[in-house]
Amino acid sequence: MTLVESYQQPETKARSARSDSVLLDVDNLHVHFETTRGMVRAVEGLSFDVKRGEIVAIVGESGSGKSVSALSIMRLLPKMTGRIPHGRITFDGRNLLELSDEEMREIRGRHISMIFQEPMTSLNPILTIGLQITEPLQIHLGMTHEQAHERAIELLGLVGIPDPARRLEQYPHQFSGGMRQRVMIAIGLACNPKLIIADEPTTALDVTIQAQILELMKDLSRRLNIALIIITHNLGVVARYADRVIVMYAARLVEEGVAENVFHKPRHPYSMGLLRSVPRLDRPRGAKLETIEGLPPNLAIMMSGCRFAPRCPFKIEKCAEEPALLRTDLGGLSRCHRHEEIAAGKLAWTGGGGGGEVSAARKTTPLLSVRDLAKHFEVRSGLRGSGGTVRAVQDVSFDIYPGETLGLVGESGCGKTTVGRLILKLEQPSAGEIRFAGTDITKASAAEMKALRRKIQVIFQDPYSSLNPRMTVGEIIGEPLHVYKLAAGKREQHARVQELLQQVGLRPEMAARYPHQLSGGQRQRVGIARALAMEPSFIVCDEAVSALDVSIQGQIINLLEDLQRRLGLAYLFIAHDLAVVRHISMRVVVMYFGRVMEVADRDTIYAEPLHPYTKVLLDAAPVPDPTIEKGREPRLIKGELPSHLAPPSGCVFNTRCPLASEECRQIVPPLREIKPGHAVACIKV
Amino acid sequence: MTMVSPDAAFRPRQPRHPVIEFARAQPTGMAGLAFIVILFVAGVFADFVAPYDPLTLDYGAMLAPPSWEHWMGTDAFGRDVFSRIIYGARTALAVGFLASLFGSGIGAAIGVVSAYFGGRIDMAIERFMDILLSFPIIVLALAVVAVLGKFPVGGLDLNLIVAIAIPMIPKVARVVRSAALAIRGLPYIDAARAAGYHHSRIIFRHIAPNVVAPFLIMFTAFIAQAILLEASLSFLGLGVTEPTPAWGLMLSGTSQEFYSQAPWMILFPGVAISLAVFAFNLFGDALRDYLDPRFKV
Amino acid sequence: EAQTPKRGGILKFAVSAEPPNYDCHGATSFAFIHPVRPHYNTLLKFDEPSYPKVKGDLAQSWTVSPDGLTYTFKLKPNIKFHDGSAMTSADVKATYERIANPPTGVVSIRKAAYEDIAAIETPDPQTVVFKLKARNASMLTNFASPWDCIYSGAKLKDDPKFPEKNVMGTGPFKFVEHAAGSHWVGERFADYFEKGKPYLDGYRAIFIRNTAARVNALQAGEVLAEFRGHSPADQAKLVSAVGDKVNVHESPWICSLVVTFNAEKKPFDDARVRRALSLAIDRWQGAQALSKIALVRHVGGLLRPGFDLATSPADLVKLPGYGKDINKARAEAKKLLAEAGVKDLKFKFLNRNVPMPYTPVGVFVIDQWRQIGVIAEHEQPETKAYIGNLRSGNYEVGLDFNCDAVDDPNLQLLKYISADKSSINYGRYNDRKLDELYEKQKRELDPKKRSALLRDFEKHALTEAYTFPTIWWHRIIVNWKQIKGWHMSPSHYLNQDLQDVWLDQ
Amino acid sequence: MLRYTFHRLLLMIPTLLGVAVLVFVLLRMMPGDIVELRLLMDGGQVSPEALATERVRLGLDKPFWLQFYDWITGIMVGDFGTSMWTGRPVIEEIGSRLGLSLQVAVMATILAVSIAIPLGTISALYKDSWIDHVVRIFAIAGLAVPSFWLGMVIILLLLYNFQWIPPLTYVPIWEDPIHNLSQLIWPAIAVGYRYSAVATRMTRSTLLEVLQEDYIRTARAKGVYERLVISRHAVRNALLPVVTVIGLEFAFLIGGLVVTEQVFNLNGIGKLFVETVTRNDYTMVQALVMLVAAFFITVNFVVDLLYAALDPRIRYR
Ligand SMILES: Nc1ncnc2c1ncn2[C@@H]1O[C@H](COP(=O)(O)OP(=O)(O)OP(=O)(O)O)[C@@H](O)[C@H]1O
Ligand SMILES: Nc1ncnc2c1ncn2[C@@H]1O[C@H](COP(=O)(O)OP(=O)(O)OP(=O)(O)O)[C@@H](O)[C@H]1O
Ligand SMILES: [Mg+2]
Ligand SMILES: [Mg+2]
């Protein structure tokens, strides 16, 4: 099969007739990258359209081609390597792929704007915000400096940045992440574009800030009739904001439809699996998460047949043939041979999920007991050399019992990691004590520590950087066995490594591989195996699943729970995803700005949160259900996170709290037990 | 752009030799490496390759211009320049290699230790490195040569090598320190600390192997610099001593008396130095690109 | 052809080093002489065309008493210092007293040569009388030494160190400036006592250390002369590049590189070993070959070949190490080594890190020794370490140098007499026979008898071979043709007052 | 800012003190003796008293710690002593040569920067094109060619082709610019080549990195003219590390000049350095090392300040 032939899709175009209302029409788009490993087909035969004022979401596995599609529309693919061998992108009646560079430049920023994932790096650090906002105004609209300045002030006001005139003189680093993303939106809005493409605009932001930004975007889109393409992997976001959803898998569109339909009545097995593998706040907690076993395919290799087939529970012989994109019963599109059977409800997803009860055996003596823990960092920075103290953790107390999982949630920078590091004795606390099985870790001698170390282990967020890239999996897992002489001789060590690999669901031959030869999920399993090798009784999981794809995340969570049941492990599970925490934890600690706000049982805290912060936190996290989300009024938390160098007086939350009164600015509220096992640090409760 | 797709690993691993892979990815670097190998072979087999003995004086052919007998002419003593360049490759490579090994080895060790322990130790080491760095290289080299005297082993002055190596130490230490600092902050080091491993194990097993890339890059770059510095020192009369065949020496000493009359005496050794250094730099650059994951697709 | 000298012009010449200080009495370097000498006069000087005859510089005439103990000088009239004061016999007396008995803090390098002076008298402003304690065959030569600049007695009285920082003499040129590291400028002294002289308006000495740069400057006409000497290669280069514009002057040179043994170290305490190493050197072939690349050319004994008191060529070949049959000599050398029980002799050979002519001679000598199976490892530290090692005896065999301003056995033989009598003998041996012969020749006023004593000295020294000459230097000067009135001499220290030099342009 | 400056200045003191101790000790460990060298270099008999007198005159008979104390206390009040070789004040000796070296260094810098930035930029923009290859070879060659050898070749070429060599004596540029430039341009080229090579490589690689940055993509997405994307957004950011390299190289240049000044017979700091070191002229070497070290530290400091001036992240933090 020659390349050219491969672009000719067998399918007939089964899409809605083009009308005037169609703003963007992507038709049979192919994108290739030249790499040393050969050609990567990042996008194949993608077709979709966007109507004026419509909000379309693109979801899908990491690497499925979402960003590349967006960049192709902007024609911002890397010049040297990226290529669009085939396709048509019609925007407002013009084929963007046929425009000259100059014509395309005139469209960018003028008619189509793009907002990127990383607000921290998307602004030029050495130019003022003002210049960066006025730049497109002067270029596209030919405004004078003064006019542009006026408009920039207006724009900043529009995106809710106070004191805009002064802010224009400042530089990006003087803005918080959320504010930078607002600036990006202001830039995007500057020339009144018809379409804004937002590629994961909030993934890098905190939950509360994320909600602010998305509400803002949706509001502006509606008011100014701007079409919006949101690329995300957060299904809650999709549910709340999207009119229509496009699901991509392995460079292809696999399903398209109205949001409600895709969420409630998915017509492609991948969409089904995806939706089922997300832990949800809005549903009772299932004992085990659904997962999609297996891994996405390698795009550098030519494939035939359905790309999801290897992971699909409904695979049949016909799946060896490439399925066409077919119109479904609901008027959407699905690239599945069996979509009709799915529609008919004949196929039900029976993954590894379901079943299994949570062990909630609580013993009376805590395994780990943290009391009045505090950690202060002395910082000195910049040319001014002005120093300050960052009170990263203050007065934190909690217990963890054997076999229990304690969830620790809170926004970025609230001190979660620091608490974990203190427990691991990677940092020395400024005050307080940490008792582990009776011994105070903070005062333990080197010998005592050596014994304790074996009992307390850790799993980190980024599975790649937590494995030494120069050691094989076997060496990584075998190292503690060797150092602590947990295995007599090479033989036994080898056997033990094999056993551990098996325990975390890896094949024995993986022992010879290096970390870079593994997928993210597999790497995280190696991390877990390494922790298990020491036979610990307690593991600190610091964002252990945050960096993983949704479909893989489920696998790891299930594994952790499984191990807990079998080995009686206790976990401190640190995360910012409330749904995940809810799923895995028995009790939850909510932190804000270095302090504990609320501690309660999992069910209590999600059902009846008492602390205002916990409430907004739960509120800000959208659930993957369009019906619920669209009916919900936004309850937004105002303001930004306070700065550590100028901490608020009194209750740390008073600057953003809807209930805050003068009193809150005076008193530091103590953590009070309201009900047995439910403590809150708020004077208004 | 860094986009390593998660499935990269799942292609069946083609057992490709790293040299072949390197050659494919970095053809210029391979050219550099090839030249280095040629030099090395020429140096090792100089006895067979060189047409003349590099030490024999020939009063009948003093300052002879390039000809069929003497491709690159002869020097003031009638010694064949070509042969001396070939034998000189020995000196150059040995000095370059040993000095660089010594300098970047010690520098790397200091850098890693400094980064790992941090705090006061780091502070003290850094200050001392500052002092060394702000000390003029020439004085440092001179002082070392003068203080230690000559210590020839097999025709090579080990103290000269030390003198060339010392100025490298602070630079390597800096680079390796910052690389090690970055690694020290990575979770796998935390994991190792959390596992309670001994400092030496963490340093040697976990940090050191991961600063190999910057180390190798510095190492090749410093071979090139050592060759240049040896030439400079010889030019100032502090390097290799006559009648040892060495490139730097061929540019200095007595040839300073004759070069304007017999330019070939300095042209060819100068070209030899430049080419060798060029080759090492090409190779080093390519190695950097090759080892830098950001350049891997 | 006698041309009438023309007035005017600035003579630019290169100097390969730089004067470390301004005091003639404490200086030793030609780098001092070339820029500084034109500012001063001495009592006598050499009559260049008929060297080594002396003539008066400040002295109009002189007489020596028959017993050789009284030297009476009549000074020329109307001599003025640059500051305008008149020069009288008192200044001469003050100067020589400073040389012979330096006040504390003043360095007088050549004090020893004036030990024999008992008293200096100044019967009148134009007359100065030196009374000696003992006869000294070299006394007149001493008075012609280029180092004995006559200073102003008045200035010395105020500050004996005055000359260290100030340049003020009676010479043909006044001091203008010394830009350290760069150049030295002198300008014509209008009140010079030789009427009509000097011819030049001034001179500019430019310091160029690097040989190639120096030769290039000469070739490009940036400088017109260099008065120390060139290697034959440079000569050839200059001649081939600008041959029609330059004159080449040549002469044997009162300098030789000598091999010195540390007699305290075995096996160099054995005369047979030392002599063997001398015998191994083919001086005749070496002289011929090295003369093409280095500024050495002449085979000679302890005194400069060509000097009246040096060995005649016929006698020379009879001295050990000077025979024309090298194979025979080498056979004998091996035999001597065998007799001394020395096998596989290997030693460190200390040489000075100066490319010309130390390195070529060093490389040559090492090659010669290789021919009898002796391995010498070349060591070339910089000058200060080299001198330090030689003086402290921290060496086995070294290449030393013997270089003087004038042909004078008293000076040249100092290298060879016992170490306890000579501070420039680094051989660490004492040989009373040499000392005795030295003392005798010094007091012998009859040239014939003195010559005979010198032959005995030479023969003994070369048989013992504590220290032996390799090849004597050859001085080559390449000047631009417009320089007139400058005369070649066997010493780069002499004839540099520039008083008679003029530019034909 | 002021506090920072003050803090940095304060930090210079221990470093300089360390340098002082190091150079003092090293020098005294070096064999050889300036007195012997001065009086015996050219042969001739010198009486031992003369040597002793000279040592006393130079203060070399005093105990080391006293010599060090005298020296350091002298420096505190700005007195660096007199050269042991020439007897002239060290300040004067150095001062008369500093101008020349600085001028060569500045000229080399100007040359290097004016070549490096456009070349590095073009090379990065046309990565992997022939122009990029040419520039890279030019740059790597610049690192490979010994500057003193390049100097010799330049002189030979001038001499053979034009029978001309650069003037030998230095005249300040304000007195005779033509004479001055015709003397100094050649050494500036000889050392500037390497310098420009370093800066070109740096410009190229940082620009390549910057071009990968998100904010460049943002600028393009805004529809900014490509020309502006490069000049305003990319090059300005890329120059930050280049400034550091330029500064560092400038500081190191003094070292590079040591050899080149020999070749061109330039009466600069480098030549003085070699001369005084080979003479064991303690006071001079000590002063020169202190000067170079102070220069190096100061340049580093200035580069930091410059960096802060160019990078608001540092300025306002
Ligand atoms: N410059 C490039 N060179 C080579 N391959 C690339 C390049 N950019 C993207 N790819 C490949 O194209 C595929 C699609 O990438 P893309 O960035 O669109 O994924 P994505 O869906 O946005 O994923 P994520 O959710 O992780 O952002 C991936 O396999 C990626 O490896
Ligand atoms: N070594 C350190 N020096 C100075 N400040 C620090 C240090 N480590 C952490 N901090 C600060 O302490 C605060 C808490 O950091 P920590 O990493 O514990 O937060 P976190 O809750 O884990 O945040 P995230 O969700 O972003 O991981 C932050 O403001 C952080 O900047
Ligand atoms: Mg993406
Ligand atoms: Mg964290």
Short mmCIF file of N, CA, C and O in Angstrom, two decimals, chain A residues 71 74 76 80 105 108-109 112 116 118 121-127 131-132 135-136 139-140 171 173-174 184 187 381-385, chain D residues 1 3-4 127 213-215 217-218 220-226 228 232-233 236-237 240 304-305 308 310-317:
data_model
loop_
_atom_site.label_atom_id
_atom_site.label_comp_id
_atom_site.label_asym_id
_atom_site.label_seq_id
_atom_site.Cartn_x
_atom_site.Cartn_y
_atom_site.Cartn_z
N LEU A 71 -2.14 21.97 16.79
CA LEU A 71 -1.03 22.71 16.19
C LEU A 71 -1.14 22.71 14.67
O LEU A 71 -0.73 23.67 14.01
N MET A 74 -3.29 25.52 13.62
CA MET A 74 -2.55 26.78 13.68
C MET A 74 -1.37 26.80 12.71
O MET A 74 -0.68 27.79 12.60
N LEU A 76 1.44 25.33 13.26
CA LEU A 76 2.61 25.59 14.09
C LEU A 76 3.39 24.31 14.37
O LEU A 76 4.13 24.24 15.34
N MET A 80 10.91 21.52 10.70
CA MET A 80 11.82 20.57 10.09
C MET A 80 11.24 19.15 10.04
O MET A 80 11.46 18.42 9.10
N ARG A 105 -0.07 33.79 9.03
CA ARG A 105 0.30 34.62 10.18
C ARG A 105 -0.79 35.63 10.49
O ARG A 105 -1.10 35.89 11.65
N ARG A 108 -3.51 33.89 12.47
CA ARG A 108 -3.15 33.53 13.84
C ARG A 108 -3.25 34.74 14.75
O ARG A 108 -2.75 35.80 14.41
N GLY A 109 -3.88 34.55 15.87
CA GLY A 109 -3.97 35.66 16.81
C GLY A 109 -5.07 36.63 16.43
O GLY A 109 -5.60 37.33 17.29
N ILE A 112 -7.89 33.10 14.89
CA ILE A 112 -7.79 31.90 15.74
C ILE A 112 -6.73 32.17 16.80
O ILE A 112 -5.61 32.57 16.48
N PHE A 116 -2.10 27.69 25.69
CA PHE A 116 -1.36 26.44 25.91
C PHE A 116 -1.44 25.99 27.35
O PHE A 116 -1.83 26.73 28.24
N GLU A 118 0.98 25.18 29.59
CA GLU A 118 1.87 25.66 30.64
C GLU A 118 1.84 27.17 30.76
O GLU A 118 2.56 27.85 30.06
N THR A 121 5.41 28.84 31.32
CA THR A 121 6.45 29.00 30.31
C THR A 121 5.92 29.59 29.01
O THR A 121 6.67 29.80 28.08
N SER A 122 4.62 29.84 28.95
CA SER A 122 4.08 30.31 27.68
C SER A 122 4.21 31.81 27.48
O SER A 122 3.92 32.31 26.41
N LEU A 123 4.60 32.50 28.54
CA LEU A 123 4.83 33.93 28.38
C LEU A 123 6.32 34.20 28.37
O LEU A 123 7.09 33.54 29.06
N ASN A 124 6.69 35.20 27.56
CA ASN A 124 8.11 35.54 27.45
C ASN A 124 8.58 36.21 28.74
O ASN A 124 8.06 37.25 29.12
N PRO A 125 9.57 35.59 29.42
CA PRO A 125 9.93 36.07 30.75
C PRO A 125 10.56 37.46 30.77
O PRO A 125 10.56 38.10 31.80
N ILE A 126 11.10 37.91 29.65
CA ILE A 126 11.82 39.19 29.74
C ILE A 126 11.05 40.34 29.11
O ILE A 126 11.59 41.43 28.98
N LEU A 127 9.82 40.10 28.71
CA LEU A 127 9.03 41.20 28.16
C LEU A 127 7.88 41.50 29.11
O LEU A 127 7.36 40.59 29.77
N LEU A 131 3.47 44.61 26.92
CA LEU A 131 3.95 44.44 25.56
C LEU A 131 3.40 43.18 24.94
O LEU A 131 3.00 43.15 23.77
N GLN A 132 3.30 42.14 25.73
CA GLN A 132 2.86 40.87 25.18
C GLN A 132 1.37 40.90 24.82
O GLN A 132 0.94 40.20 23.91
N GLU A 135 1.05 43.52 21.65
CA GLU A 135 1.73 43.10 20.42
C GLU A 135 0.75 42.70 19.31
O GLU A 135 0.79 43.27 18.21
N PRO A 136 -0.16 41.74 19.55
CA PRO A 136 -1.07 41.37 18.46
C PRO A 136 -2.00 42.51 18.06
O PRO A 136 -2.38 42.62 16.89
N ILE A 139 -0.08 44.64 15.72
CA ILE A 139 0.24 43.95 14.47
C ILE A 139 -1.02 43.72 13.63
O ILE A 139 -1.05 44.03 12.45
N HIS A 140 -2.06 43.20 14.27
CA HIS A 140 -3.22 42.81 13.47
C HIS A 140 -4.19 43.96 13.24
O HIS A 140 -4.78 44.07 12.18
N TYR A 171 6.27 41.93 34.86
CA TYR A 171 6.78 40.80 34.09
C TYR A 171 6.09 39.51 34.53
O TYR A 171 5.60 39.43 35.66
N HIS A 173 6.91 36.71 35.75
CA HIS A 173 7.22 36.01 37.00
C HIS A 173 6.57 36.69 38.19
O HIS A 173 6.57 36.13 39.28
N GLN A 174 6.06 37.89 37.99
CA GLN A 174 5.40 38.56 39.10
C GLN A 174 3.93 38.16 39.21
O GLN A 174 3.21 38.69 40.03
N MET A 184 -2.85 34.88 29.35
CA MET A 184 -2.88 34.16 28.08
C MET A 184 -4.26 34.27 27.43
O MET A 184 -4.38 34.45 26.22
N ILE A 187 -4.66 37.65 25.97
CA ILE A 187 -3.96 37.74 24.68
C ILE A 187 -4.80 37.06 23.61
O ILE A 187 -4.96 37.57 22.50
N SER A 381 16.74 34.84 48.08
CA SER A 381 16.64 34.76 46.64
C SER A 381 16.92 36.09 46.00
O SER A 381 16.74 37.15 46.59
N GLY A 382 17.38 35.99 44.76
CA GLY A 382 17.48 37.16 43.92
C GLY A 382 18.58 38.12 44.32
O GLY A 382 19.34 37.91 45.26
N LEU A 383 18.68 39.16 43.55
CA LEU A 383 19.75 40.13 43.73
C LEU A 383 19.60 40.90 45.02
O LEU A 383 20.55 41.41 45.56
N ARG A 384 18.37 41.02 45.47
CA ARG A 384 18.18 41.82 46.67
C ARG A 384 18.60 41.07 47.91
O ARG A 384 18.73 41.64 48.97
N GLY A 385 18.73 39.78 47.73
CA GLY A 385 19.19 38.97 48.85
C GLY A 385 18.23 39.02 50.02
O GLY A 385 18.57 38.65 51.12
N MET D 1 19.35 45.61 46.03
CA MET D 1 20.39 45.81 45.02
C MET D 1 21.69 46.26 45.67
O MET D 1 22.74 45.68 45.48
N ARG D 3 22.36 46.16 48.80
CA ARG D 3 22.77 45.13 49.76
C ARG D 3 23.48 44.00 49.05
O ARG D 3 24.49 43.49 49.50
N TYR D 4 22.90 43.64 47.92
CA TYR D 4 23.49 42.56 47.13
C TYR D 4 24.90 42.92 46.69
O TYR D 4 25.83 42.14 46.85
N LYS D 127 19.21 25.68 10.99
CA LYS D 127 19.83 24.48 11.54
C LYS D 127 19.90 23.38 10.48
O LYS D 127 18.95 23.16 9.73
N GLU D 213 11.13 26.97 23.14
CA GLU D 213 10.37 27.36 24.32
C GLU D 213 8.91 27.61 23.97
O GLU D 213 8.57 28.00 22.86
N ASP D 214 8.09 27.44 24.99
CA ASP D 214 6.66 27.64 24.79
C ASP D 214 6.33 29.06 24.36
O ASP D 214 5.44 29.28 23.57
N TYR D 215 7.08 30.02 24.92
CA TYR D 215 6.68 31.39 24.62
C TYR D 215 6.95 31.78 23.17
O TYR D 215 6.36 32.71 22.65
N ARG D 217 6.34 29.67 20.74
CA ARG D 217 5.13 29.14 20.12
C ARG D 217 3.98 30.12 20.36
O ARG D 217 3.20 30.40 19.45
N THR D 218 3.93 30.66 21.58
CA THR D 218 2.89 31.63 21.88
C THR D 218 2.98 32.83 20.94
O THR D 218 1.98 33.26 20.37
N ARG D 220 4.28 33.01 18.01
CA ARG D 220 3.85 32.65 16.66
C ARG D 220 2.34 32.54 16.62
O ARG D 220 1.70 32.98 15.67
N ALA D 221 1.76 31.96 17.69
CA ALA D 221 0.31 31.78 17.72
C ALA D 221 -0.41 33.11 17.75
O ALA D 221 -1.56 33.21 17.37
N LYS D 222 0.31 34.16 18.20
CA LYS D 222 -0.30 35.48 18.21
C LYS D 222 -0.26 36.12 16.84
O LYS D 222 -0.81 37.20 16.62
N GLY D 223 0.46 35.48 15.93
CA GLY D 223 0.58 36.05 14.60
C GLY D 223 1.63 37.14 14.51
O GLY D 223 1.56 38.01 13.67
N VAL D 224 2.61 37.09 15.41
CA VAL D 224 3.69 38.06 15.36
C VAL D 224 4.56 37.77 14.13
O VAL D 224 4.75 36.62 13.76
N TYR D 225 5.04 38.84 13.50
CA TYR D 225 5.93 38.66 12.34
C TYR D 225 7.09 37.78 12.73
O TYR D 225 7.69 37.96 13.80
N GLU D 226 7.49 36.87 11.85
CA GLU D 226 8.59 35.96 12.15
C GLU D 226 9.84 36.73 12.55
O GLU D 226 10.57 36.35 13.46
N LEU D 228 10.03 39.51 14.04
CA LEU D 228 9.90 39.97 15.42
C LEU D 228 10.02 38.81 16.40
O LEU D 228 10.56 38.96 17.49
N ARG D 232 12.74 39.91 18.79
CA ARG D 232 12.25 40.38 20.07
C ARG D 232 12.11 39.24 21.08
O ARG D 232 12.49 39.36 22.23
N HIS D 233 11.58 38.14 20.60
CA HIS D 233 11.27 37.08 21.56
C HIS D 233 12.41 36.09 21.75
O HIS D 233 12.71 35.69 22.85
N ARG D 236 16.61 37.91 22.18
CA ARG D 236 16.83 38.60 23.46
C ARG D 236 16.94 37.63 24.61
O ARG D 236 17.74 37.81 25.52
N ASN D 237 16.15 36.60 24.57
CA ASN D 237 16.26 35.59 25.62
C ASN D 237 17.54 34.78 25.48
O ASN D 237 18.18 34.42 26.46
N LEU D 240 20.97 36.04 27.02
CA LEU D 240 21.31 36.03 28.44
C LEU D 240 22.50 35.14 28.74
O LEU D 240 23.50 35.61 29.28
N ASP D 304 26.98 39.30 36.32
CA ASP D 304 25.77 39.02 37.09
C ASP D 304 24.84 40.22 37.11
O ASP D 304 23.62 40.08 36.96
N LEU D 305 25.43 41.38 37.31
CA LEU D 305 24.61 42.60 37.35
C LEU D 305 23.94 42.81 36.00
O LEU D 305 22.77 43.15 35.90
N ALA D 308 21.19 40.57 35.51
CA ALA D 308 20.01 41.05 36.25
C ALA D 308 19.35 42.18 35.49
O ALA D 308 18.12 42.27 35.44
N LEU D 310 19.24 42.54 32.38
CA LEU D 310 18.58 42.03 31.19
C LEU D 310 17.42 41.11 31.53
O LEU D 310 16.51 40.92 30.74
N ASP D 311 17.47 40.51 32.70
CA ASP D 311 16.47 39.51 33.02
C ASP D 311 15.64 39.95 34.21
O ASP D 311 16.09 39.94 35.34
N PRO D 312 14.40 40.36 33.93
CA PRO D 312 13.56 40.88 35.03
C PRO D 312 13.32 39.85 36.12
O PRO D 312 13.09 40.21 37.26
N ARG D 313 13.41 38.56 35.79
CA ARG D 313 13.17 37.55 36.81
C ARG D 313 14.14 37.69 37.95
O ARG D 313 13.82 37.49 39.11
N ILE D 314 15.38 38.04 37.59
CA ILE D 314 16.38 38.19 38.64
C ILE D 314 16.25 39.57 39.28
O ILE D 314 16.34 39.72 40.48
N ARG D 315 15.99 40.54 38.43
CA ARG D 315 15.94 41.90 38.92
C ARG D 315 14.91 42.06 40.03
O ARG D 315 15.14 42.71 41.03
N TYR D 316 13.74 41.47 39.84
CA TYR D 316 12.65 41.78 40.75
C TYR D 316 12.44 40.74 41.84
O TYR D 316 11.57 40.87 42.65
N ARG D 317 13.21 39.68 41.78
CA ARG D 317 12.88 38.62 42.72
C ARG D 317 13.13 39.03 44.16
O ARG D 317 14.05 39.74 44.46
#
